[in-house]
Amino acid sequence: MLSEGSSFMKGMALGGIFCLVLALLGSFTPGMQSSPEDQHHHHHIKAPSTDELQRLSEPQMVELTKKVRVYCVVMVQPKVLVYWATAKDTWSKHCDQAVFYSSESTKALEAVDLNEKDEWARLRKALKHAYDNAGDLRWFFVARPTTFAIIENLKYLLLVKDPNEPFYIGHTVKSGELEYVEYDSGIVLSYEALERLVKVFKDEEKCPERGRALWKLSEEKQLAVCLKYTGVFAENGEDVHGKGLFNGKSVSSLIEESMVKNPQDVVEGCCSDLAVTFGGMSPSQMQVMMFGVYRLRPYGHDFHDSLILLPPEGSDND
Amino acid sequence: MRINVSHMFFVTGLCTGFLSIYYFVYYNTSTAEAALFSLGHTSGVDYDRWIQKNLLPDEDGSALSQNVQVLCWIMTGPRNLESRAKHIRATWAKRCNKILYMSSVETDFPTVGLNVSEGRDQLYWKTIRAFQYIYQHHRNDYDWFLKADDDTFVVIENLRHILSKQDPKKPVYFGRRFAPFVHQGYMSGGAGYVLSKEALKRFIEGFDKGKCTHFSTIEDMALGKCMETMNVEPGDSRDVKGRQTFHPYPPDKYLIKQQPRKRPWYLIYDHYKPREMYMLEYFTYHLRPYGYKYRYNPDVTATEVESNNTTTVSD
């Protein structure tokens, strides 16, 4: 009996050690390193599932709905006034606060005049201003007026995320070693990420205000570099099926592409039902989007969503 | 080597040890805080328990489909099957209780071959023959008979909602009403129109008895005249707020405040229509704002809308 028992124990010990060794070997393959600096492979942020939401109590849900409020930073230019006016009249109405940051002052529309021609410097100033004026808003959405955003779907994505953790979300693109969020699809920052960013702005070595002339990176990449220094990494926003929620192209472009790529399943193969952004939209397209998103729907389809988001006051196109 | 009992125990131990450590390493880490996805690669949490279609038609949706039986027929032709009718087939056609594609030639699309030729001046002939075919084969199976062009997008649920309040045994037809040419008005062909069971019967009777004839090639106006002759009432399809529900033009026309400059001839894009069909399908049946409390409540009665307006409460 004893010999069998000890055989068993020896076997178990050997099996266990063998498995551990395999696991450790597995974790040494590239991309699986657990050190914070290198946790940059395949960062995804997924929208919450129904199960997750159902586990929350009613008061918890109300609490979360109140916390997930968004400050929209819209970077405008007077020379393309019509985009600015359209953003003001359409999607930005659904932000808890929408502030327009302009390159120069203009009497036509109200904005924070940054008096700055350089794109990166402008973005820095806008973000600093947003941080200083956030009030009790904890999520920041940065976009150009050619991007259409469905803020309700952004709130849904962020619903169970803690803004005191660093988040930098959007449609991620890899450029060599750098993974950054594409500007045209909108950039999402949590309060913590923005706070770290504003701190690192002061570091001229890591995050210079005027990029060295030969080393001019686009603003979206500059942003990613600065954030990386603070330990904040870009994450791709996706729905529960893994479909990207942030799109740098317009609905019409994406549908056209899908007609070529998935002719049998054009709409299913295209875009997420809960998409947050579409880029490259013209003012006319945005007006049609307001109808398509906020009004047009088939009678009798109820979704039993876990939260209620009210339409903005004083608006007639949604 | 002879296999003895202690060897078996050893092997069993080996497997047990391996599997326990395996379970410990790979399954415990996936119960990480649901809130923090930023750490590491995609967690092992299984989100496939999400309901495949987050679209759960409630009692009303499916009941309406049973109570309001709609036959849809599409006015099309051999040249437009691949370029237009195909996209209707891929999108809204399946929501009709019955779908028929009317053409001059029978095909495996499938199309019904009517005894007509193709061409703009044949449209009323096509309409007459189509309704005659439908009357012959399907008159008892459906309550309402919708005609649509092959570049029209229809939200069938919304059509059913309107028709659910109407009686198909009454001589009535619905669409977008235009005033000229016919005293009681007529329904725009481009916007689509729908005849009640009784209206269909009277249309057929009109031609049987010679009261209605092919006196014009303008399909919608001519049908409107026949409806008038046969005492079929032009119904009011507007919503409780008095807004039109049938539209002869694409959404842009109604929604864009400043119309863009007229496009030069070489940029006129009939071939964009399929794209717009899929876009409308995406907007209507897929893309939505999570949790949004829609302003318009179609179930509120007209009197409630009145009182709401005076107290400026958003509906």
Short mmCIF file of N, CA, C and O in Angstrom, two decimals, chain B residues 159-232:
data_model
loop_
_atom_site.label_atom_id
_atom_site.label_comp_id
_atom_site.label_asym_id
_atom_site.label_seq_id
_atom_site.Cartn_x
_atom_site.Cartn_y
_atom_site.Cartn_z
N LEU B 159 -44.70 49.93 -41.04
CA LEU B 159 -45.87 49.82 -41.90
C LEU B 159 -46.96 49.04 -41.17
O LEU B 159 -48.12 49.45 -41.13
N ARG B 160 -46.59 47.94 -40.58
CA ARG B 160 -47.57 47.11 -39.86
C ARG B 160 -48.20 47.89 -38.71
O ARG B 160 -49.40 47.76 -38.44
N HIS B 161 -47.38 48.68 -38.06
CA HIS B 161 -47.90 49.48 -36.93
C HIS B 161 -49.01 50.42 -37.41
O HIS B 161 -50.05 50.54 -36.77
N ILE B 162 -48.78 51.06 -38.56
CA ILE B 162 -49.80 51.95 -39.11
C ILE B 162 -51.03 51.14 -39.50
O ILE B 162 -52.17 51.51 -39.19
N LEU B 163 -50.83 50.03 -40.20
CA LEU B 163 -51.95 49.25 -40.72
C LEU B 163 -52.72 48.51 -39.64
O LEU B 163 -53.88 48.15 -39.83
N SER B 164 -52.08 48.29 -38.49
CA SER B 164 -52.75 47.55 -37.42
C SER B 164 -53.97 48.30 -36.91
O SER B 164 -54.87 47.71 -36.34
N LYS B 165 -53.99 49.60 -37.13
CA LYS B 165 -55.13 50.39 -36.68
C LYS B 165 -56.20 50.51 -37.75
O LYS B 165 -57.19 51.21 -37.59
N GLN B 166 -55.98 49.85 -38.89
CA GLN B 166 -56.90 49.96 -40.02
C GLN B 166 -57.58 48.63 -40.30
O GLN B 166 -57.12 47.58 -39.87
N ASP B 167 -58.67 48.69 -41.04
CA ASP B 167 -59.45 47.51 -41.37
C ASP B 167 -59.24 47.12 -42.82
O ASP B 167 -59.63 47.87 -43.72
N PRO B 168 -58.63 45.96 -43.08
CA PRO B 168 -58.35 45.56 -44.47
C PRO B 168 -59.60 45.26 -45.28
O PRO B 168 -59.53 45.16 -46.51
N LYS B 169 -60.73 45.14 -44.60
CA LYS B 169 -61.97 44.88 -45.34
C LYS B 169 -62.58 46.16 -45.88
O LYS B 169 -63.53 46.13 -46.64
N LYS B 170 -62.01 47.27 -45.45
CA LYS B 170 -62.49 48.55 -45.97
C LYS B 170 -61.75 48.90 -47.25
O LYS B 170 -60.57 48.56 -47.39
N PRO B 171 -62.42 49.60 -48.16
CA PRO B 171 -61.74 50.01 -49.40
C PRO B 171 -60.86 51.23 -49.14
O PRO B 171 -61.32 52.37 -49.18
N VAL B 172 -59.58 51.00 -48.83
CA VAL B 172 -58.68 52.10 -48.52
C VAL B 172 -57.27 51.75 -48.99
O VAL B 172 -56.93 50.56 -49.09
N TYR B 173 -56.50 52.79 -49.35
CA TYR B 173 -55.09 52.52 -49.65
C TYR B 173 -54.24 53.66 -49.09
O TYR B 173 -54.73 54.79 -48.90
N PHE B 174 -53.00 53.35 -48.77
CA PHE B 174 -52.12 54.30 -48.08
C PHE B 174 -50.83 54.54 -48.85
O PHE B 174 -50.36 53.68 -49.59
N GLY B 175 -50.29 55.73 -48.65
CA GLY B 175 -49.01 56.07 -49.29
C GLY B 175 -48.75 57.53 -49.04
O GLY B 175 -49.26 58.12 -48.09
N ARG B 176 -47.98 58.14 -49.93
CA ARG B 176 -47.70 59.57 -49.83
C ARG B 176 -48.61 60.28 -50.82
O ARG B 176 -48.45 60.14 -52.03
N ARG B 177 -49.51 61.07 -50.28
CA ARG B 177 -50.55 61.64 -51.14
C ARG B 177 -50.09 62.90 -51.85
O ARG B 177 -49.53 63.83 -51.23
N PHE B 178 -50.34 62.93 -53.14
CA PHE B 178 -50.10 64.12 -53.97
C PHE B 178 -51.44 64.66 -54.44
O PHE B 178 -52.35 63.89 -54.75
N ALA B 179 -51.54 65.95 -54.54
CA ALA B 179 -52.83 66.56 -54.86
C ALA B 179 -53.25 66.60 -56.33
O ALA B 179 -54.42 66.36 -56.62
N PRO B 180 -52.36 66.92 -57.26
CA PRO B 180 -52.84 67.21 -58.62
C PRO B 180 -53.42 66.02 -59.40
O PRO B 180 -53.26 64.87 -59.01
N PHE B 181 -54.09 66.34 -60.53
CA PHE B 181 -54.61 65.41 -61.52
C PHE B 181 -55.83 64.60 -61.07
O PHE B 181 -56.73 64.34 -61.85
N VAL B 182 -55.81 64.13 -59.85
CA VAL B 182 -56.93 63.31 -59.40
C VAL B 182 -57.61 64.06 -58.27
O VAL B 182 -56.94 64.54 -57.35
N HIS B 183 -58.91 64.17 -58.34
CA HIS B 183 -59.63 64.99 -57.38
C HIS B 183 -59.35 64.62 -55.93
O HIS B 183 -59.09 65.49 -55.10
N GLN B 184 -59.38 63.32 -55.64
CA GLN B 184 -59.13 62.93 -54.25
C GLN B 184 -57.64 62.74 -53.98
O GLN B 184 -57.25 62.32 -52.90
N GLY B 185 -56.82 63.07 -54.96
CA GLY B 185 -55.39 62.88 -54.79
C GLY B 185 -55.00 61.46 -55.18
O GLY B 185 -55.85 60.60 -55.40
N TYR B 186 -53.68 61.23 -55.29
CA TYR B 186 -53.20 59.88 -55.60
C TYR B 186 -51.90 59.65 -54.83
O TYR B 186 -51.31 60.60 -54.32
N MET B 187 -51.50 58.40 -54.73
CA MET B 187 -50.32 58.06 -53.93
C MET B 187 -49.07 57.94 -54.80
O MET B 187 -49.10 57.26 -55.83
N SER B 188 -48.01 58.58 -54.41
CA SER B 188 -46.75 58.56 -55.15
C SER B 188 -46.23 57.15 -55.35
O SER B 188 -46.17 56.37 -54.40
N GLY B 189 -45.89 56.82 -56.59
CA GLY B 189 -45.34 55.49 -56.87
C GLY B 189 -43.98 55.29 -56.26
O GLY B 189 -43.68 54.21 -55.75
N GLY B 190 -43.17 56.33 -56.29
CA GLY B 190 -41.81 56.24 -55.77
C GLY B 190 -41.74 56.00 -54.28
O GLY B 190 -40.78 55.41 -53.77
N ALA B 191 -42.78 56.44 -53.57
CA ALA B 191 -42.76 56.27 -52.12
C ALA B 191 -43.34 54.93 -51.70
O ALA B 191 -43.28 54.55 -50.54
N GLY B 192 -43.94 54.24 -52.65
CA GLY B 192 -44.59 52.96 -52.33
C GLY B 192 -46.00 53.20 -51.83
O GLY B 192 -46.28 54.23 -51.22
N TYR B 193 -46.90 52.28 -52.15
CA TYR B 193 -48.26 52.39 -51.64
C TYR B 193 -48.79 51.00 -51.31
O TYR B 193 -48.30 49.99 -51.79
N VAL B 194 -49.81 50.97 -50.44
CA VAL B 194 -50.32 49.68 -49.98
C VAL B 194 -51.84 49.65 -50.04
O VAL B 194 -52.52 50.56 -49.54
N LEU B 195 -52.39 48.64 -50.68
CA LEU B 195 -53.83 48.49 -50.87
C LEU B 195 -54.41 47.51 -49.85
O LEU B 195 -53.82 46.48 -49.56
N SER B 196 -55.60 47.81 -49.36
CA SER B 196 -56.28 46.84 -48.49
C SER B 196 -56.81 45.71 -49.37
O SER B 196 -56.86 45.82 -50.60
N LYS B 197 -57.24 44.66 -48.73
CA LYS B 197 -57.78 43.51 -49.44
C LYS B 197 -58.96 43.95 -50.33
O LYS B 197 -59.07 43.54 -51.49
N GLU B 198 -59.80 44.80 -49.77
CA GLU B 198 -60.98 45.28 -50.49
C GLU B 198 -60.57 46.19 -51.65
O GLU B 198 -61.16 46.14 -52.72
N ALA B 199 -59.55 47.01 -51.39
CA ALA B 199 -59.08 47.92 -52.44
C ALA B 199 -58.55 47.12 -53.62
O ALA B 199 -58.79 47.47 -54.79
N LEU B 200 -57.84 46.05 -53.34
CA LEU B 200 -57.31 45.19 -54.40
C LEU B 200 -58.46 44.61 -55.21
O LEU B 200 -58.46 44.63 -56.46
N LYS B 201 -59.46 44.14 -54.50
CA LYS B 201 -60.62 43.53 -55.15
C LYS B 201 -61.28 44.54 -56.09
O LYS B 201 -61.61 44.23 -57.24
N ARG B 202 -61.42 45.76 -55.63
CA ARG B 202 -62.06 46.79 -56.45
C ARG B 202 -61.21 47.19 -57.63
O ARG B 202 -61.74 47.52 -58.71
N PHE B 203 -59.91 47.19 -57.46
CA PHE B 203 -59.01 47.52 -58.57
C PHE B 203 -59.19 46.50 -59.70
O PHE B 203 -59.34 46.85 -60.88
N ILE B 204 -59.23 45.22 -59.29
CA ILE B 204 -59.39 44.16 -60.29
C ILE B 204 -60.76 44.24 -60.96
O ILE B 204 -60.89 44.15 -62.18
N GLU B 205 -61.77 44.46 -60.13
CA GLU B 205 -63.15 44.61 -60.63
C GLU B 205 -63.23 45.75 -61.64
O GLU B 205 -63.90 45.65 -62.66
N GLY B 206 -62.56 46.84 -61.31
CA GLY B 206 -62.57 48.02 -62.19
C GLY B 206 -62.13 47.66 -63.60
O GLY B 206 -62.73 48.09 -64.58
N PHE B 207 -61.08 46.86 -63.70
CA PHE B 207 -60.59 46.47 -65.02
C PHE B 207 -61.48 45.42 -65.65
O PHE B 207 -61.70 45.41 -66.87
N ASP B 208 -62.03 44.52 -64.83
CA ASP B 208 -62.94 43.50 -65.36
C ASP B 208 -64.16 44.15 -66.00
O ASP B 208 -64.65 43.72 -67.04
N LYS B 209 -64.65 45.17 -65.31
CA LYS B 209 -65.89 45.78 -65.79
C LYS B 209 -65.66 46.96 -66.73
O LYS B 209 -66.61 47.60 -67.17
N GLY B 210 -64.41 47.25 -67.02
CA GLY B 210 -64.13 48.35 -67.95
C GLY B 210 -64.24 49.73 -67.33
O GLY B 210 -64.14 50.74 -68.03
N LYS B 211 -64.46 49.78 -66.02
CA LYS B 211 -64.55 51.09 -65.37
C LYS B 211 -63.18 51.74 -65.27
O LYS B 211 -63.05 52.96 -65.26
N CYS B 212 -62.16 50.90 -65.15
CA CYS B 212 -60.78 51.39 -65.14
C CYS B 212 -60.11 50.89 -66.41
O CYS B 212 -60.33 49.74 -66.83
N THR B 213 -59.32 51.73 -67.03
CA THR B 213 -58.60 51.31 -68.23
C THR B 213 -57.16 51.80 -68.17
O THR B 213 -56.81 52.59 -67.29
N HIS B 214 -56.39 51.34 -69.12
CA HIS B 214 -55.01 51.82 -69.23
C HIS B 214 -55.04 53.12 -70.01
O HIS B 214 -54.68 53.17 -71.18
N PHE B 215 -55.49 54.19 -69.37
CA PHE B 215 -55.68 55.46 -70.08
C PHE B 215 -54.42 56.32 -70.03
O PHE B 215 -54.34 57.35 -70.67
N SER B 216 -53.41 55.89 -69.26
CA SER B 216 -52.18 56.67 -69.12
C SER B 216 -51.03 55.73 -68.77
O SER B 216 -51.25 54.64 -68.23
N THR B 217 -49.82 56.18 -69.08
CA THR B 217 -48.66 55.36 -68.71
C THR B 217 -48.10 55.77 -67.35
O THR B 217 -47.18 55.15 -66.83
N ILE B 218 -48.69 56.84 -66.78
CA ILE B 218 -48.19 57.31 -65.47
C ILE B 218 -48.82 56.45 -64.38
O ILE B 218 -49.95 56.69 -63.93
N GLU B 219 -48.08 55.49 -63.97
CA GLU B 219 -48.58 54.42 -63.09
C GLU B 219 -49.29 54.91 -61.84
O GLU B 219 -50.42 54.51 -61.57
N ASP B 220 -48.66 55.78 -61.07
CA ASP B 220 -49.24 56.16 -59.79
C ASP B 220 -50.49 57.02 -59.97
O ASP B 220 -51.51 56.79 -59.30
N MET B 221 -50.43 57.95 -60.89
CA MET B 221 -51.58 58.80 -61.13
C MET B 221 -52.75 57.98 -61.67
O MET B 221 -53.91 58.13 -61.25
N ALA B 222 -52.46 57.08 -62.61
CA ALA B 222 -53.51 56.27 -63.23
C ALA B 222 -54.16 55.34 -62.20
O ALA B 222 -55.40 55.19 -62.19
N LEU B 223 -53.36 54.75 -61.36
CA LEU B 223 -53.92 53.88 -60.32
C LEU B 223 -54.78 54.70 -59.37
O LEU B 223 -55.85 54.27 -58.95
N GLY B 224 -54.28 55.91 -59.07
CA GLY B 224 -55.03 56.81 -58.20
C GLY B 224 -56.40 57.12 -58.77
O GLY B 224 -57.40 57.20 -58.06
N LYS B 225 -56.45 57.30 -60.08
CA LYS B 225 -57.73 57.61 -60.75
C LYS B 225 -58.65 56.39 -60.65
O LYS B 225 -59.85 56.54 -60.38
N CYS B 226 -58.11 55.22 -60.84
CA CYS B 226 -58.93 54.00 -60.73
C CYS B 226 -59.45 53.86 -59.32
O CYS B 226 -60.62 53.48 -59.12
N MET B 227 -58.63 54.15 -58.33
CA MET B 227 -59.06 54.07 -56.93
C MET B 227 -60.24 55.01 -56.69
O MET B 227 -61.22 54.66 -56.03
N GLU B 228 -60.14 56.19 -57.27
CA GLU B 228 -61.21 57.16 -57.11
C GLU B 228 -62.49 56.65 -57.75
O GLU B 228 -63.57 56.71 -57.16
N THR B 229 -62.34 56.15 -58.96
CA THR B 229 -63.49 55.62 -59.70
C THR B 229 -64.18 54.50 -58.92
O THR B 229 -65.41 54.40 -58.90
N MET B 230 -63.39 53.68 -58.27
CA MET B 230 -63.95 52.52 -57.57
C MET B 230 -64.25 52.81 -56.10
O MET B 230 -64.46 51.88 -55.32
N ASN B 231 -64.25 54.09 -55.75
CA ASN B 231 -64.57 54.51 -54.37
C ASN B 231 -63.65 53.91 -53.32
O ASN B 231 -64.09 53.49 -52.25
N VAL B 232 -62.39 53.86 -53.64
CA VAL B 232 -61.40 53.44 -52.64
C VAL B 232 -60.83 54.71 -52.03
O VAL B 232 -60.34 55.59 -52.74
#
